Amino acid sequence: MKVFRNKFSQYVRLSEDAWTPFDDLDQRSETFEAGEDLIVAGQDANEVFVLQAGWALRYRLLEDGRRQIVNFMLPGDVFDLQSLSDLKADHTVTAITDCDVTVIPSRPFVKMLQESSHIAAAFWWSAVQEDSILREQIVRIGRRSARERIGHMLLELHRRYAGATGEETDELVMPVTRADIADALGLTPVHVSRTMSAMRRSGLIEEERGSIRLLDRERLSRLSHFDTDYLHLKKLDLLKKEMAANGKGDAAGLTQINAREKEAP
Amino acid sequence: MKVFRNKFSQYVRLSEDAWTPFDDLDQRSETFEAGEDLIVAGQDANEVFVLQAGWALRYRLLEDGRRQIVNFMLPGDVFDLQSLSDLKADHTVTAITDCDVTVIPSRPFVKMLQESSHIAAAFWWSAVQEDSILREQIVRIGRRSARERIGHMLLELHRRYAGATGEETDELVMPVTRADIADALGLTPVHVSRTMSAMRRSGLIEEERGSIRLLDRERLSRLSHFDTDYLHLKKLDLLKKEMAANGKGDAAGLTQINAREKEAP
DNA sequence: CGCCCCGTTGAGGAGAGTCAATGGCTGTGG
DNA sequence: CCACAGCCATTGACTCTCCTCAACGGGGCG
């Protein structure tokens, strides 16, 4: 439960009390093993998932076996809000590592959103952020070179991971194969391997079984034209300062950080 | 106003009365000329747009001038639901043709959604559909050949256009240059031109100043692995049959067409 | 009429794909 | 405890799709 609120605190910080309508929901915890499907394309979707621990990915398979990974899901991510419309899932979601997931039936979830506008705002932001990530993925695949794509994705995952866990290191524990990266970025595993080898040689990254260290985020950002803005977050350190200053959270139970920021010219 | 409800009727059909909370909103009509920006990246977004007539596109520019078109907006499309979170726009939206747009300030819009769950459901579906289109765009760019990309996009636009207008012809009036298509599909104008010439030669399409005729949708669908399912619509003819059978709409003001469909095994 | 934008076509080049072989690591079973 | 299988990353050689540069022609518009 921790991780999930951690992520949301990047947009609004709700007091413990403000979350009770959510906590009171009839929800269950489930564990999926690596490789298991959480959501299967074509099946009715009527539950909302919150990933508490582990990595998952959403993909689509073409008839001839080509696979496209649409996006990665990290701790704190919420999906499939699509289920709120009672439609069939159009993509499959698979666990990369073992995953702890909170599962909530859609109907009571919707009801809760209607009754608690603060929580609704938080989830709405999460949906907006996911949209932004999808759009950025389009730009990445459509108009960037292999090296730019890889660098850009590493930086995004790093930022999202830091946002969810609150950690701030150069290390990115990334349980992902070259084939996964390739299928996410519209490349082949071979070419991903080559490109990442080159990045290692030029001192941008360092790898050690399942973990990537971003050695020079500055340079990497420049090379891959990475700009955090699209994640709709404040810089983390600024956030931390505010949190320290504010103490436990304001009486209204809601701190609209982004709204406040607009006061600057 | 017609077009917009036309589109929504693909998911739920609301009686005239059910729409009054929406009609009562303090909204204004605006016209944008071809080439004008409706939304500019980096600016605060606090209005929702409904495109009533014309085509628009959402794009992002990289520092070195590369452009990626994220998606096209057709009559009936709603954007930017992002504005409901009071964030800055992360992409620019430009009119391709002259556009008639309904503009609604976010706050009253949100309030209306909270008070009218039927309308909220309709808009939610629209957002889900847009998400689906984005994901499909990722698959298209990431894992398809030039010909597949073009064919697939033509079919999508055709289907969406038909859904919005209710027309059902092979003609697609498409005010879009080769450069636009290229920037949408991650290609170059030159290669788009070549590929479309080949498609013309093999009898798939026919062009006549700003209008494309899909000569063999069957074959085109097969070639580009197109599957309407992701648009979350029923086939239009089926819908029309239902509309004819049901007459003016049910007493509750809400027909959850997709829900009903689930009864079949 | 002449300009500009757009689409087309050709020639040559490059980034990424394909095919294939090698080696490391992990897990499993004799 | 070792042998072997399976998966994954890497590297080389070659290919191909798509890109770049460039020239040309048509149509709309002042």
mmCIF file of N, CA, C and O in Angstrom, chain A residues 53-113:
data_model
loop_
_atom_site.group_PDB
_atom_site.id
_atom_site.type_symbol
_atom_site.label_atom_id
_atom_site.label_comp_id
_atom_site.label_asym_id
_atom_site.label_seq_id
_atom_site.Cartn_x
_atom_site.Cartn_y
_atom_site.Cartn_z
ATOM 1 N N ALA A 53 4.001 -4.410 -5.999
ATOM 2 C CA ALA A 53 5.413 -4.788 -6.080
ATOM 3 C C ALA A 53 5.623 -5.617 -7.324
ATOM 4 O O ALA A 53 4.748 -6.377 -7.733
ATOM 5 N N GLY A 54 6.760 -5.449 -7.963
ATOM 6 C CA GLY A 54 7.087 -6.205 -9.159
ATOM 7 C C GLY A 54 6.914 -5.390 -10.437
ATOM 8 O O GLY A 54 6.462 -4.256 -10.396
ATOM 9 N N TRP A 55 7.310 -6.001 -11.523
ATOM 10 C CA TRP A 55 7.178 -5.358 -12.834
ATOM 11 C C TRP A 55 6.223 -6.170 -13.699
ATOM 12 O O TRP A 55 6.214 -7.393 -13.644
ATOM 13 N N ALA A 56 5.467 -5.462 -14.534
ATOM 14 C CA ALA A 56 4.615 -6.138 -15.503
ATOM 15 C C ALA A 56 4.694 -5.393 -16.823
ATOM 16 O O ALA A 56 5.228 -4.284 -16.884
ATOM 17 N N LEU A 57 4.195 -5.999 -17.863
ATOM 18 C CA LEU A 57 4.186 -5.312 -19.153
ATOM 19 C C LEU A 57 2.899 -5.595 -19.904
ATOM 20 O O LEU A 57 2.285 -6.639 -19.752
ATOM 21 N N ARG A 58 2.515 -4.642 -20.697
ATOM 22 C CA ARG A 58 1.324 -4.770 -21.529
ATOM 23 C C ARG A 58 1.772 -4.905 -22.975
ATOM 24 O O ARG A 58 2.586 -4.122 -23.458
ATOM 25 N N TYR A 59 1.279 -5.919 -23.670
ATOM 26 C CA TYR A 59 1.733 -6.111 -25.048
ATOM 27 C C TYR A 59 0.610 -6.542 -25.958
ATOM 28 O O TYR A 59 -0.465 -6.915 -25.499
ATOM 29 N N ARG A 60 0.885 -6.480 -27.224
ATOM 30 C CA ARG A 60 0.003 -7.050 -28.214
ATOM 31 C C ARG A 60 0.762 -7.916 -29.175
ATOM 32 O O ARG A 60 1.885 -7.595 -29.537
ATOM 33 N N LEU A 61 0.148 -9.013 -29.567
ATOM 34 C CA LEU A 61 0.762 -9.948 -30.486
ATOM 35 C C LEU A 61 0.122 -9.786 -31.850
ATOM 36 O O LEU A 61 -1.099 -9.749 -31.966
ATOM 37 N N LEU A 62 0.925 -9.711 -32.902
ATOM 38 C CA LEU A 62 0.362 -9.779 -34.249
ATOM 39 C C LEU A 62 0.265 -11.243 -34.649
ATOM 40 O O LEU A 62 0.866 -12.111 -34.036
ATOM 41 N N GLU A 63 -0.498 -11.469 -35.709
ATOM 42 C CA GLU A 63 -0.813 -12.840 -36.116
ATOM 43 C C GLU A 63 0.447 -13.636 -36.425
ATOM 44 O O GLU A 63 0.518 -14.833 -36.199
ATOM 45 N N ASP A 64 1.452 -12.961 -36.955
ATOM 46 C CA ASP A 64 2.644 -13.686 -37.373
ATOM 47 C C ASP A 64 3.694 -13.765 -36.272
ATOM 48 O O ASP A 64 4.835 -14.118 -36.525
ATOM 49 N N GLY A 65 3.311 -13.426 -35.060
ATOM 50 C CA GLY A 65 4.235 -13.624 -33.949
ATOM 51 C C GLY A 65 4.976 -12.371 -33.509
ATOM 52 O O GLY A 65 5.567 -12.358 -32.432
ATOM 53 N N ARG A 66 4.956 -11.342 -34.330
ATOM 54 C CA ARG A 66 5.579 -10.099 -33.874
ATOM 55 C C ARG A 66 4.897 -9.623 -32.600
ATOM 56 O O ARG A 66 3.684 -9.754 -32.459
ATOM 57 N N ARG A 67 5.680 -9.091 -31.701
ATOM 58 C CA ARG A 67 5.118 -8.616 -30.442
ATOM 59 C C ARG A 67 5.467 -7.147 -30.254
ATOM 60 O O ARG A 67 6.588 -6.737 -30.531
ATOM 61 N N GLN A 68 4.520 -6.368 -29.801
ATOM 62 C CA GLN A 68 4.819 -4.986 -29.432
ATOM 63 C C GLN A 68 4.443 -4.771 -27.980
ATOM 64 O O GLN A 68 3.289 -4.976 -27.598
ATOM 65 N N ILE A 69 5.411 -4.378 -27.200
ATOM 66 C CA ILE A 69 5.126 -4.023 -25.815
ATOM 67 C C ILE A 69 4.659 -2.584 -25.789
ATOM 68 O O ILE A 69 5.344 -1.689 -26.294
ATOM 69 N N VAL A 70 3.506 -2.359 -25.237
ATOM 70 C CA VAL A 70 2.921 -1.021 -25.248
ATOM 71 C C VAL A 70 3.516 -0.185 -24.132
ATOM 72 O O VAL A 70 3.883 0.959 -24.323
ATOM 73 N N ASN A 71 3.592 -0.765 -22.946
ATOM 74 C CA ASN A 71 4.263 -0.065 -21.847
ATOM 75 C C ASN A 71 4.597 -1.013 -20.700
ATOM 76 O O ASN A 71 4.105 -2.133 -20.648
ATOM 77 N N PHE A 72 5.433 -0.526 -19.832
ATOM 78 C CA PHE A 72 5.796 -1.297 -18.647
ATOM 79 C C PHE A 72 5.006 -0.784 -17.453
ATOM 80 O O PHE A 72 4.725 0.408 -17.355
ATOM 81 N N MET A 73 4.669 -1.680 -16.565
ATOM 82 C CA MET A 73 3.992 -1.270 -15.338
ATOM 83 C C MET A 73 4.925 -1.446 -14.156
ATOM 84 O O MET A 73 5.479 -2.527 -13.944
ATOM 85 N N LEU A 74 5.056 -0.388 -13.397
ATOM 86 C CA LEU A 74 5.942 -0.400 -12.233
ATOM 87 C C LEU A 74 5.116 -0.298 -10.962
ATOM 88 O O LEU A 74 3.939 0.029 -11.019
ATOM 89 N N PRO A 75 5.741 -0.568 -9.836
ATOM 90 C CA PRO A 75 4.999 -0.449 -8.580
ATOM 91 C C PRO A 75 4.313 0.912 -8.481
ATOM 92 O O PRO A 75 4.909 1.938 -8.830
ATOM 93 N N GLY A 76 3.090 0.906 -8.060
ATOM 94 C CA GLY A 76 2.329 2.138 -7.929
ATOM 95 C C GLY A 76 1.405 2.388 -9.106
ATOM 96 O O GLY A 76 0.500 3.217 -9.018
ATOM 97 N N ASP A 77 1.614 1.671 -10.197
ATOM 98 C CA ASP A 77 0.795 1.921 -11.374
ATOM 99 C C ASP A 77 -0.596 1.307 -11.240
ATOM 100 O O ASP A 77 -0.774 0.260 -10.631
ATOM 101 N N VAL A 78 -1.549 2.002 -11.841
ATOM 102 C CA VAL A 78 -2.944 1.596 -11.785
ATOM 103 C C VAL A 78 -3.413 1.225 -13.183
ATOM 104 O O VAL A 78 -3.144 1.932 -14.133
ATOM 105 N N PHE A 79 -4.122 0.117 -13.298
ATOM 106 C CA PHE A 79 -4.675 -0.290 -14.589
ATOM 107 C C PHE A 79 -5.782 -1.296 -14.316
ATOM 108 O O PHE A 79 -5.827 -1.852 -13.236
ATOM 109 N N ASP A 80 -6.695 -1.588 -15.171
ATOM 110 C CA ASP A 80 -7.020 -0.985 -16.400
ATOM 111 C C ASP A 80 -8.245 -0.142 -16.177
ATOM 112 O O ASP A 80 -9.323 -0.679 -16.040
ATOM 113 N N LEU A 81 -8.105 1.143 -16.216
ATOM 114 C CA LEU A 81 -9.247 2.005 -16.014
ATOM 115 C C LEU A 81 -10.292 1.781 -17.097
ATOM 116 O O LEU A 81 -11.441 2.174 -16.969
ATOM 117 N N GLN A 82 -9.872 1.142 -18.142
ATOM 118 C CA GLN A 82 -10.762 0.703 -19.194
ATOM 119 C C GLN A 82 -11.914 -0.134 -18.657
ATOM 120 O O GLN A 82 -13.017 -0.112 -19.183
ATOM 121 N N SER A 83 -11.617 -0.884 -17.622
ATOM 122 C CA SER A 83 -12.622 -1.795 -17.066
ATOM 123 C C SER A 83 -13.836 -1.029 -16.553
ATOM 124 O O SER A 83 -14.918 -1.580 -16.429
ATOM 125 N N LEU A 84 -13.655 0.246 -16.287
ATOM 126 C CA LEU A 84 -14.775 1.017 -15.772
ATOM 127 C C LEU A 84 -15.865 1.172 -16.834
ATOM 128 O O LEU A 84 -16.984 1.555 -16.529
ATOM 129 N N SER A 85 -15.522 0.918 -18.076
ATOM 130 C CA SER A 85 -16.525 1.013 -19.133
ATOM 131 C C SER A 85 -17.062 -0.349 -19.524
ATOM 132 O O SER A 85 -17.809 -0.471 -20.482
ATOM 133 N N ASP A 86 -16.655 -1.388 -18.804
ATOM 134 C CA ASP A 86 -17.219 -2.696 -19.089
ATOM 135 C C ASP A 86 -16.905 -3.184 -20.477
ATOM 136 O O ASP A 86 -17.766 -3.736 -21.159
ATOM 137 N N LEU A 87 -15.696 -2.959 -20.915
ATOM 138 C CA LEU A 87 -15.338 -3.385 -22.252
ATOM 139 C C LEU A 87 -14.406 -4.579 -22.157
ATOM 140 O O LEU A 87 -13.971 -4.953 -21.078
ATOM 141 N N LYS A 88 -14.095 -5.129 -23.291
ATOM 142 C CA LYS A 88 -13.127 -6.207 -23.307
ATOM 143 C C LYS A 88 -11.716 -5.626 -23.344
ATOM 144 O O LYS A 88 -11.483 -4.590 -23.965
ATOM 145 N N ALA A 89 -10.801 -6.301 -22.679
ATOM 146 C CA ALA A 89 -9.416 -5.858 -22.715
ATOM 147 C C ALA A 89 -8.884 -5.999 -24.135
ATOM 148 O O ALA A 89 -9.192 -6.972 -24.809
ATOM 149 N N ASP A 90 -8.136 -5.028 -24.599
ATOM 150 C CA ASP A 90 -7.596 -5.146 -25.947
ATOM 151 C C ASP A 90 -6.108 -5.474 -25.945
ATOM 152 O O ASP A 90 -5.483 -5.520 -26.995
ATOM 153 N N HIS A 91 -5.546 -5.679 -24.776
ATOM 154 C CA HIS A 91 -4.141 -6.057 -24.685
ATOM 155 C C HIS A 91 -3.959 -7.024 -23.530
ATOM 156 O O HIS A 91 -4.803 -7.107 -22.648
ATOM 157 N N THR A 92 -2.848 -7.707 -23.556
ATOM 158 C CA THR A 92 -2.546 -8.639 -22.491
ATOM 159 C C THR A 92 -1.529 -8.013 -21.544
ATOM 160 O O THR A 92 -0.623 -7.310 -21.982
ATOM 161 N N VAL A 93 -1.716 -8.259 -20.254
ATOM 162 C CA VAL A 93 -0.751 -7.781 -19.265
ATOM 163 C C VAL A 93 -0.126 -8.990 -18.575
ATOM 164 O O VAL A 93 -0.839 -9.837 -18.043
ATOM 165 N N THR A 94 1.189 -9.062 -18.615
ATOM 166 C CA THR A 94 1.913 -10.196 -18.066
ATOM 167 C C THR A 94 2.889 -9.742 -16.996
ATOM 168 O O THR A 94 3.496 -8.679 -17.110
ATOM 169 N N ALA A 95 3.046 -10.575 -15.985
ATOM 170 C CA ALA A 95 4.026 -10.282 -14.942
ATOM 171 C C ALA A 95 5.430 -10.602 -15.447
ATOM 172 O O ALA A 95 5.651 -11.674 -16.009
ATOM 173 N N ILE A 96 6.349 -9.685 -15.264
ATOM 174 C CA ILE A 96 7.751 -9.964 -15.611
ATOM 175 C C ILE A 96 8.420 -10.653 -14.424
ATOM 176 O O ILE A 96 9.088 -11.659 -14.563
ATOM 177 N N THR A 97 8.240 -10.065 -13.271
ATOM 178 C CA THR A 97 8.706 -10.687 -12.030
ATOM 179 C C THR A 97 7.473 -11.128 -11.254
ATOM 180 O O THR A 97 6.355 -10.880 -11.680
ATOM 181 N N ASP A 98 7.651 -11.757 -10.140
ATOM 182 C CA ASP A 98 6.511 -12.006 -9.265
ATOM 183 C C ASP A 98 5.897 -10.660 -8.893
ATOM 184 O O ASP A 98 6.617 -9.699 -8.642
ATOM 185 N N CYS A 99 4.583 -10.611 -8.879
ATOM 186 C CA CYS A 99 3.903 -9.336 -8.654
ATOM 187 C C CYS A 99 2.885 -9.408 -7.517
ATOM 188 O O CYS A 99 2.084 -10.343 -7.463
ATOM 189 N N ASP A 100 2.919 -8.436 -6.657
ATOM 190 C CA ASP A 100 1.848 -8.262 -5.676
ATOM 191 C C ASP A 100 0.886 -7.212 -6.206
ATOM 192 O O ASP A 100 1.299 -6.102 -6.538
ATOM 193 N N VAL A 101 -0.368 -7.588 -6.240
ATOM 194 C CA VAL A 101 -1.355 -6.729 -6.872
ATOM 195 C C VAL A 101 -2.574 -6.576 -5.977
ATOM 196 O O VAL A 101 -2.993 -7.537 -5.341
ATOM 197 N N THR A 102 -3.113 -5.366 -5.928
ATOM 198 C CA THR A 102 -4.401 -5.170 -5.283
ATOM 199 C C THR A 102 -5.466 -5.154 -6.363
ATOM 200 O O THR A 102 -5.341 -4.423 -7.339
ATOM 201 N N VAL A 103 -6.480 -5.977 -6.197
ATOM 202 C CA VAL A 103 -7.525 -6.082 -7.211
ATOM 203 C C VAL A 103 -8.834 -5.559 -6.642
ATOM 204 O O VAL A 103 -9.234 -5.942 -5.539
ATOM 205 N N ILE A 104 -9.474 -4.679 -7.382
ATOM 206 C CA ILE A 104 -10.706 -4.043 -6.914
ATOM 207 C C ILE A 104 -11.774 -4.175 -7.991
ATOM 208 O O ILE A 104 -11.552 -3.777 -9.125
ATOM 209 N N PRO A 105 -12.928 -4.694 -7.651
ATOM 210 C CA PRO A 105 -14.025 -4.772 -8.635
ATOM 211 C C PRO A 105 -14.415 -3.373 -9.092
ATOM 212 O O PRO A 105 -14.486 -2.441 -8.288
ATOM 213 N N SER A 106 -14.682 -3.227 -10.381
ATOM 214 C CA SER A 106 -14.905 -1.901 -10.956
ATOM 215 C C SER A 106 -16.072 -1.152 -10.338
ATOM 216 O O SER A 106 -15.974 0.045 -10.055
ATOM 217 N N ARG A 107 -17.194 -1.846 -10.143
ATOM 218 C CA ARG A 107 -18.396 -1.098 -9.760
ATOM 219 C C ARG A 107 -18.231 -0.355 -8.434
ATOM 220 O O ARG A 107 -18.463 0.848 -8.387
ATOM 221 N N PRO A 108 -17.862 -1.051 -7.383
ATOM 222 C CA PRO A 108 -17.649 -0.292 -6.142
ATOM 223 C C PRO A 108 -16.557 0.771 -6.287
ATOM 224 O O PRO A 108 -16.644 1.832 -5.671
ATOM 225 N N PHE A 109 -15.597 0.485 -7.134
ATOM 226 C CA PHE A 109 -14.533 1.464 -7.344
ATOM 227 C C PHE A 109 -15.091 2.760 -7.934
ATOM 228 O O PHE A 109 -14.799 3.860 -7.454
ATOM 229 N N VAL A 110 -15.918 2.607 -8.945
ATOM 230 C CA VAL A 110 -16.535 3.781 -9.566
ATOM 231 C C VAL A 110 -17.364 4.556 -8.544
ATOM 232 O O VAL A 110 -17.301 5.782 -8.464
ATOM 233 N N LYS A 111 -18.112 3.819 -7.774
ATOM 234 C CA LYS A 111 -18.961 4.438 -6.760
ATOM 235 C C LYS A 111 -18.112 5.263 -5.804
ATOM 236 O O LYS A 111 -18.450 6.396 -5.464
ATOM 237 N N MET A 112 -17.008 4.671 -5.393
ATOM 238 C CA MET A 112 -16.100 5.367 -4.485
ATOM 239 C C MET A 112 -15.580 6.648 -5.132
ATOM 240 O O MET A 112 -15.524 7.699 -4.486
ATOM 241 N N LEU A 113 -15.241 6.583 -6.397
ATOM 242 C CA LEU A 113 -14.743 7.772 -7.087
ATOM 243 C C LEU A 113 -15.794 8.871 -7.100
ATOM 244 O O LEU A 113 -15.485 10.058 -6.951
#
